[in-house]
Amino acid sequence: MASPGARRPGRAALALALPPVAALGLVFLYPLALVVRQSVSPDGGGFSLSAYGDVLAQTAFRDALTNTVLIAVGATAGAVVLGFALALVIAFVPFPGGKALSRFIDVFLSFPSFLITLALLFVYGTVGMANGLWTGATGAAHGPFDFLHTPWGVLLAEVTYFTPFVMRPLLAAFSQVETAQLEAASSLGATAPRIVRRVILPEVLPSLAAGGSLVLVMCLNEFGIVLFTGAKGVTTLPTLIYGKAILDGDYTGACVVAVVNIALSMALYGLYRLLAPTNGVRRARA
C-alpha cells in the first residue's frame, strides 16, 4: 500500500496538469466537439447522418476532395524532391553565403503562405514583371505567362512555400552524418550519386519522411494559397468549407466537410506515427 508521501507527487502532477488540459479542452476540443455535433445533429435533435449523405453525394464535394488530394500529393512530392536537392547542396557543397542561406530558411518558415502567393503574382501574374518584360520586348498585347490562376499555379505556390519545411529537418540530419563515412566511400571509388544513394539517403530517410508527412498534412489544410491565387475551378476542402459557411450560410454542410477534412488529416498523421517507429527499428538493426 502506497504511503501518503508517495501519493503527493501524483496529486501535485495532476494539479499542475489540470489547468493546461482544461485550457486545451476549452479552446480547442470544445469548439471541435461543437463542429462534430452540428454535423450529426443539425437541428439540435437526435443523432443523424443524413447531412453526411447529402454532402458526400454532391459533385462539388467529390471535386473538392479530388483537388485537395491531388494538389497535396503533387506539392508534397515536389517539395520533397526540391528540398532534398537544395539541402544536399547547402550541407555538402561549400559556396559563399551557404550559412546565411541556411539561416534564411528559418526566417522563411515564419512567413505567411499568402505572402509567397502575392510575390508570385508580382512576378508571373497577368500584369507581373515577366509578362511586362515580354510585352515590352515584343510589343505583344499580352504576355505568355497565365498559369497562376490554374491548378499549376496553386501547385507552384505550395511547392515554393513548403519546400523549406522539408529542408529544415534535412539540414539538421545532414549535420549528423559522419564525414568519415563519406570520405571512406569516396576513397573506395564511389561516385557522388552513389554516395548520396547508399550512404546519405539511408541516414536521413526518417527526417525526409517526417518533413514530407508534415508538408502533406499542411497542404491538405492549406487555404490562403488557393484563395490568393484565385484559381478558377480549383476548389479544395478548406475553400469548400469557407464557401458553404460564409457564402452559402450552410453551416451544417460546412461542418460535415470540416469533419471529413479533420479525419483525413488525422488518418495521415496516424499512418506516419505508425511507420515512424518502424524506420527507427530498421535503422537500429542496420
Tab-separated table of C-alpha atoms in Angstrom:
chain	number	residue	atom	x	y	z
A	1	MET	CA	0.000	0.000	0.000
A	2	ALA	CA	1.415	3.356	-1.003
A	3	SER	CA	2.228	5.798	1.739
A	4	PRO	CA	0.665	9.302	1.846
A	5	GLY	CA	4.063	10.718	0.915
A	6	ALA	CA	4.123	8.594	-2.223
A	7	ARG	CA	0.697	9.845	-3.290
A	8	ARG	CA	1.588	13.522	-3.022
A	9	PRO	CA	3.759	13.708	-6.206
A	10	GLY	CA	0.931	12.163	-8.238
A	11	ARG	CA	-1.611	14.639	-6.878
A	12	ALA	CA	0.793	17.513	-7.407
A	13	ALA	CA	1.403	16.457	-11.013
A	14	LEU	CA	-2.347	16.178	-11.545
A	15	ALA	CA	-2.884	19.636	-10.103
A	16	LEU	CA	-0.216	21.074	-12.397
A	17	ALA	CA	-1.564	19.281	-15.476
A	18	LEU	CA	-5.212	20.175	-14.899
A	19	PRO	CA	-5.059	23.905	-15.878
A	20	PRO	CA	-3.370	23.399	-19.296
A	21	VAL	CA	-5.594	20.402	-20.053
A	22	ALA	CA	-8.681	22.424	-19.142
A	23	ALA	CA	-7.475	25.332	-21.281
A	24	LEU	CA	-6.839	22.965	-24.202
A	25	GLY	CA	-10.298	21.495	-23.841
A	26	LEU	CA	-11.952	24.923	-23.693
A	27	VAL	CA	-10.016	26.492	-26.565
A	28	PHE	CA	-9.715	23.535	-28.947
A	29	LEU	CA	-11.653	20.407	-28.005
A	30	TYR	CA	-14.937	22.129	-27.121
A	31	PRO	CA	-15.233	24.065	-30.440
A	32	LEU	CA	-14.259	20.869	-32.271
A	33	ALA	CA	-16.965	18.969	-30.422
A	34	LEU	CA	-19.478	21.637	-31.464
A	35	VAL	CA	-18.485	21.172	-35.120
A	36	VAL	CA	-18.948	17.403	-34.866
A	37	ARG	CA	-22.271	17.848	-33.054
A	38	GLN	CA	-23.565	20.225	-35.713
A	39	SER	CA	-22.670	17.708	-38.418
A	40	VAL	CA	-24.575	14.817	-36.781
A	41	SER	CA	-27.388	16.816	-35.175
A	42	PRO	CA	-28.144	19.784	-37.467
A	43	ASP	CA	-31.463	20.698	-35.836
A	44	GLY	CA	-30.375	20.059	-32.267
A	45	GLY	CA	-32.383	16.848	-32.219
A	46	GLY	CA	-31.275	13.244	-32.267
A	47	PHE	CA	-28.294	11.619	-33.932
A	48	SER	CA	-28.479	11.594	-37.737
A	49	LEU	CA	-26.012	11.042	-40.576
A	50	SER	CA	-28.350	12.432	-43.223
A	51	ALA	CA	-26.185	15.544	-43.629
A	52	TYR	CA	-23.187	13.352	-44.454
A	53	GLY	CA	-25.188	11.513	-47.081
A	54	ASP	CA	-26.306	14.784	-48.658
A	55	VAL	CA	-22.854	16.399	-48.712
A	56	LEU	CA	-20.892	13.329	-49.773
A	57	ALA	CA	-23.266	12.811	-52.693
A	58	GLN	CA	-22.602	16.290	-54.061
A	59	THR	CA	-20.364	16.648	-57.099
A	60	ALA	CA	-18.803	19.770	-55.554
A	61	PHE	CA	-17.604	17.752	-52.562
A	62	ARG	CA	-16.122	14.962	-54.703
A	63	ASP	CA	-14.347	17.508	-56.916
A	64	ALA	CA	-13.003	19.350	-53.870
A	65	LEU	CA	-11.769	16.097	-52.323
A	66	THR	CA	-10.051	15.089	-55.568
A	67	ASN	CA	-8.431	18.518	-55.974
A	68	THR	CA	-7.269	18.511	-52.353
A	69	VAL	CA	-5.624	15.093	-52.575
A	70	LEU	CA	-4.027	15.640	-55.989
A	71	ILE	CA	-2.637	19.077	-55.152
A	72	ALA	CA	-1.411	17.929	-51.726
A	73	VAL	CA	0.342	14.843	-53.131
A	74	GLY	CA	1.837	16.780	-56.041
A	75	ALA	CA	3.042	19.647	-53.842
A	76	THR	CA	4.495	17.211	-51.308
A	77	ALA	CA	6.363	15.279	-53.990
A	78	GLY	CA	7.747	18.493	-55.461
A	79	ALA	CA	8.744	19.878	-52.058
A	80	VAL	CA	10.446	16.609	-51.053
A	81	VAL	CA	12.492	16.360	-54.266
A	82	LEU	CA	13.401	20.049	-54.388
A	83	GLY	CA	14.006	20.276	-50.629
A	84	PHE	CA	16.297	17.241	-50.640
A	85	ALA	CA	18.327	18.594	-53.562
A	86	LEU	CA	18.685	22.096	-52.094
A	87	ALA	CA	19.502	20.835	-48.590
A	88	LEU	CA	22.097	18.486	-50.068
A	89	VAL	CA	23.822	21.369	-51.852
A	90	ILE	CA	23.739	23.633	-48.790
A	91	ALA	CA	25.085	20.915	-46.484
A	92	PHE	CA	27.806	19.333	-48.623
A	93	VAL	CA	28.772	21.822	-51.369
A	94	PRO	CA	30.720	24.763	-49.944
A	95	PHE	CA	29.797	28.086	-51.531
A	96	PRO	CA	29.776	31.719	-50.396
A	97	GLY	CA	26.637	32.578	-48.474
A	98	GLY	CA	25.730	28.985	-47.664
A	99	LYS	CA	25.420	29.596	-43.922
A	100	ALA	CA	23.384	32.763	-44.486
A	101	LEU	CA	21.048	30.838	-46.774
A	102	SER	CA	20.631	28.149	-44.112
A	103	ARG	CA	19.659	30.801	-41.550
A	104	PHE	CA	17.263	32.424	-44.023
A	105	ILE	CA	15.341	29.144	-44.205
A	106	ASP	CA	14.485	29.515	-40.510
A	107	VAL	CA	13.169	33.027	-41.207
A	108	PHE	CA	11.237	31.803	-44.253
A	109	LEU	CA	9.308	29.344	-42.079
A	110	SER	CA	7.700	32.284	-40.278
A	111	PHE	CA	6.311	33.828	-43.486
A	112	PRO	CA	2.537	33.571	-44.081
A	113	SER	CA	1.620	31.462	-47.096
A	114	PHE	CA	-0.307	34.241	-48.846
A	115	LEU	CA	2.865	36.363	-48.922
A	116	ILE	CA	4.565	33.837	-51.210
A	117	THR	CA	1.495	33.771	-53.447
A	118	LEU	CA	1.497	37.556	-53.608
A	119	ALA	CA	5.184	37.536	-54.582
A	120	LEU	CA	4.492	35.033	-57.371
A	121	LEU	CA	1.663	37.256	-58.624
A	122	PHE	CA	4.094	40.172	-58.868
A	123	VAL	CA	6.429	38.039	-60.978
A	124	TYR	CA	4.155	35.762	-63.044
A	125	GLY	CA	0.775	37.481	-62.769
A	126	THR	CA	-1.146	38.817	-65.743
A	127	VAL	CA	0.406	42.264	-65.208
A	128	GLY	CA	3.511	40.904	-63.471
A	129	MET	CA	7.175	41.514	-64.214
A	130	ALA	CA	7.646	38.534	-66.551
A	131	ASN	CA	4.689	39.493	-68.765
A	132	GLY	CA	5.759	43.156	-68.635
A	133	LEU	CA	9.237	42.300	-69.923
A	134	TRP	CA	7.728	40.139	-72.666
A	135	THR	CA	5.259	42.759	-73.879
A	136	GLY	CA	7.927	45.471	-73.681
A	137	ALA	CA	10.361	43.436	-75.770
A	138	THR	CA	7.921	42.054	-78.348
A	139	GLY	CA	5.171	44.680	-78.415
A	140	ALA	CA	2.543	41.966	-77.872
A	141	ALA	CA	-0.730	42.888	-76.194
A	142	HIS	CA	-0.460	40.067	-73.649
A	143	GLY	CA	2.342	38.081	-72.089
A	144	PRO	CA	2.667	34.282	-72.252
A	145	PHE	CA	2.512	33.667	-68.504
A	146	ASP	CA	-1.047	32.975	-67.412
A	147	PHE	CA	-0.859	29.862	-65.247
A	148	LEU	CA	-1.148	31.216	-61.705
A	149	HIS	CA	-4.939	31.079	-61.896
A	150	THR	CA	-4.835	27.353	-62.719
A	151	PRO	CA	-4.072	24.255	-60.610
A	152	TRP	CA	-0.465	24.543	-61.802
A	153	GLY	CA	-0.223	27.963	-60.182
A	154	VAL	CA	-1.509	26.577	-56.877
A	155	LEU	CA	0.974	23.716	-57.166
A	156	LEU	CA	3.902	26.074	-57.836
A	157	ALA	CA	2.961	28.315	-54.902
A	158	GLU	CA	2.645	25.381	-52.493
A	159	VAL	CA	5.928	23.803	-53.601
A	160	THR	CA	7.660	27.173	-53.187
A	161	TYR	CA	6.212	27.756	-49.742
A	162	PHE	CA	6.517	24.268	-48.268
A	163	THR	CA	9.980	23.278	-49.564
A	164	PRO	CA	11.764	24.893	-46.561
A	165	PHE	CA	9.634	22.740	-44.238
A	166	VAL	CA	11.368	19.733	-45.801
A	167	MET	CA	14.795	21.363	-45.826
A	168	ARG	CA	14.877	22.277	-42.126
A	169	PRO	CA	14.820	18.709	-40.698
A	170	LEU	CA	17.064	17.529	-43.523
A	171	LEU	CA	19.741	20.113	-42.756
A	172	ALA	CA	19.688	19.014	-39.118
A	173	ALA	CA	20.003	15.377	-40.197
A	174	PHE	CA	22.804	16.144	-42.664
A	175	SER	CA	24.805	17.774	-39.867
A	176	GLN	CA	24.788	14.417	-38.036
A	177	VAL	CA	26.170	12.427	-40.969
A	178	GLU	CA	29.750	11.391	-40.234
A	179	THR	CA	32.181	12.801	-42.765
A	180	ALA	CA	34.404	9.745	-42.250
A	181	GLN	CA	31.769	7.598	-43.980
A	182	LEU	CA	31.676	9.953	-46.947
A	183	GLU	CA	35.464	10.065	-47.183
A	184	ALA	CA	35.718	6.276	-46.964
A	185	ALA	CA	33.134	5.797	-49.695
A	186	SER	CA	34.873	8.365	-51.883
A	187	SER	CA	38.280	6.735	-51.367
A	188	LEU	CA	36.800	3.405	-52.481
A	189	GLY	CA	35.807	4.973	-55.788
A	190	ALA	CA	32.110	5.641	-55.175
A	191	THR	CA	30.672	8.423	-57.295
A	192	ALA	CA	28.743	11.322	-55.800
A	193	PRO	CA	25.296	9.964	-56.820
A	194	ARG	CA	26.189	6.559	-55.358
A	195	ILE	CA	27.340	8.150	-52.079
A	196	VAL	CA	24.055	10.057	-51.862
A	197	ARG	CA	22.008	6.937	-52.620
A	198	ARG	CA	23.887	4.395	-50.475
A	199	VAL	CA	25.297	6.468	-47.594
A	200	ILE	CA	23.462	9.767	-47.116
A	201	LEU	CA	19.881	8.864	-48.038
A	202	PRO	CA	19.518	5.887	-45.629
A	203	GLU	CA	20.767	8.071	-42.768
A	204	VAL	CA	18.335	10.925	-43.350
A	205	LEU	CA	15.328	8.933	-44.586
A	206	PRO	CA	13.377	9.306	-41.281
A	207	SER	CA	13.885	13.081	-41.373
A	208	LEU	CA	12.838	13.173	-45.019
A	209	ALA	CA	9.713	11.173	-44.177
A	210	ALA	CA	8.948	13.480	-41.242
A	211	GLY	CA	9.274	16.604	-43.387
A	212	GLY	CA	7.229	15.096	-46.195
A	213	SER	CA	4.480	13.973	-43.818
A	214	LEU	CA	4.290	17.431	-42.270
A	215	VAL	CA	4.044	19.068	-45.680
A	216	LEU	CA	1.353	16.616	-46.819
A	217	VAL	CA	-0.844	17.382	-43.807
A	218	MET	CA	-0.303	21.137	-44.185
A	219	CYS	CA	-1.119	21.013	-47.906
A	220	LEU	CA	-4.364	19.180	-47.170
A	221	ASN	CA	-5.401	22.072	-44.928
A	222	GLU	CA	-3.965	24.967	-46.967
A	223	PHE	CA	-6.434	27.792	-47.542
A	224	GLY	CA	-4.555	31.049	-48.128
A	225	ILE	CA	-2.622	29.949	-51.213
A	226	VAL	CA	-5.705	28.649	-53.042
A	227	LEU	CA	-7.662	31.774	-52.148
A	228	PHE	CA	-4.976	34.277	-53.163
A	229	THR	CA	-4.149	32.635	-56.486
A	230	GLY	CA	-7.805	32.942	-57.443
A	231	ALA	CA	-7.551	29.722	-59.428
A	232	LYS	CA	-10.753	29.269	-61.385
A	233	GLY	CA	-12.479	25.964	-60.806
A	234	VAL	CA	-9.955	24.881	-58.168
A	235	THR	CA	-11.941	24.189	-55.018
A	236	THR	CA	-10.325	22.304	-52.161
A	237	LEU	CA	-11.868	21.087	-48.921
A	238	PRO	CA	-10.813	24.207	-46.932
A	239	THR	CA	-12.198	26.573	-49.581
A	240	LEU	CA	-15.373	24.474	-49.798
A	241	ILE	CA	-15.803	24.883	-46.029
A	242	TYR	CA	-15.398	28.638	-46.427
A	243	GLY	CA	-17.876	28.766	-49.299
A	244	LYS	CA	-20.545	26.739	-47.505
A	245	ALA	CA	-20.210	28.574	-44.185
A	246	ILE	CA	-19.599	32.178	-45.257
A	247	LEU	CA	-21.052	32.467	-48.762
A	248	ASP	CA	-23.941	29.983	-48.649
A	249	GLY	CA	-24.768	30.033	-44.932
A	250	ASP	CA	-24.840	26.213	-44.924
A	251	TYR	CA	-23.196	25.659	-41.540
A	252	THR	CA	-24.199	22.005	-41.307
A	253	GLY	CA	-22.661	21.233	-44.692
A	254	ALA	CA	-19.525	23.177	-43.735
A	255	CYS	CA	-19.234	21.166	-40.515
A	256	VAL	CA	-19.574	17.893	-42.436
A	257	VAL	CA	-16.765	18.860	-44.811
A	258	ALA	CA	-14.676	20.053	-41.843
A	259	VAL	CA	-15.086	16.703	-40.073
A	260	VAL	CA	-14.045	14.858	-43.247
A	261	ASN	CA	-11.015	17.132	-43.603
A	262	ILE	CA	-10.020	16.580	-39.962
A	263	ALA	CA	-10.472	12.807	-40.271
A	264	LEU	CA	-8.279	12.745	-43.380
A	265	SER	CA	-5.544	14.749	-41.672
A	266	MET	CA	-5.637	12.591	-38.535
A	267	ALA	CA	-5.509	9.403	-40.616
A	268	LEU	CA	-2.377	10.610	-42.391
A	269	TYR	CA	-0.795	11.632	-39.104
A	270	GLY	CA	-1.659	8.261	-37.579
A	271	LEU	CA	-0.106	6.482	-40.558
A	272	TYR	CA	3.089	8.489	-40.125
A	273	ARG	CA	3.219	7.659	-36.402
A	274	LEU	CA	2.703	4.012	-37.289
A	275	LEU	CA	5.560	3.987	-39.776
A	276	ALA	CA	7.999	6.205	-37.833
A	277	PRO	CA	8.908	3.615	-35.148
A	278	THR	CA	9.440	1.036	-37.891
A	279	ASN	CA	12.008	3.317	-39.518
A	280	GLY	CA	13.745	3.680	-36.182
A	281	VAL	CA	13.865	-0.081	-35.625
A	282	ARG	CA	15.247	-0.673	-39.086
A	283	ARG	CA	17.992	1.890	-38.537
A	284	ALA	CA	18.862	0.318	-35.190
A	285	ARG	CA	19.133	-3.160	-36.757
A	286	ALA	CA	21.236	-1.941	-39.691
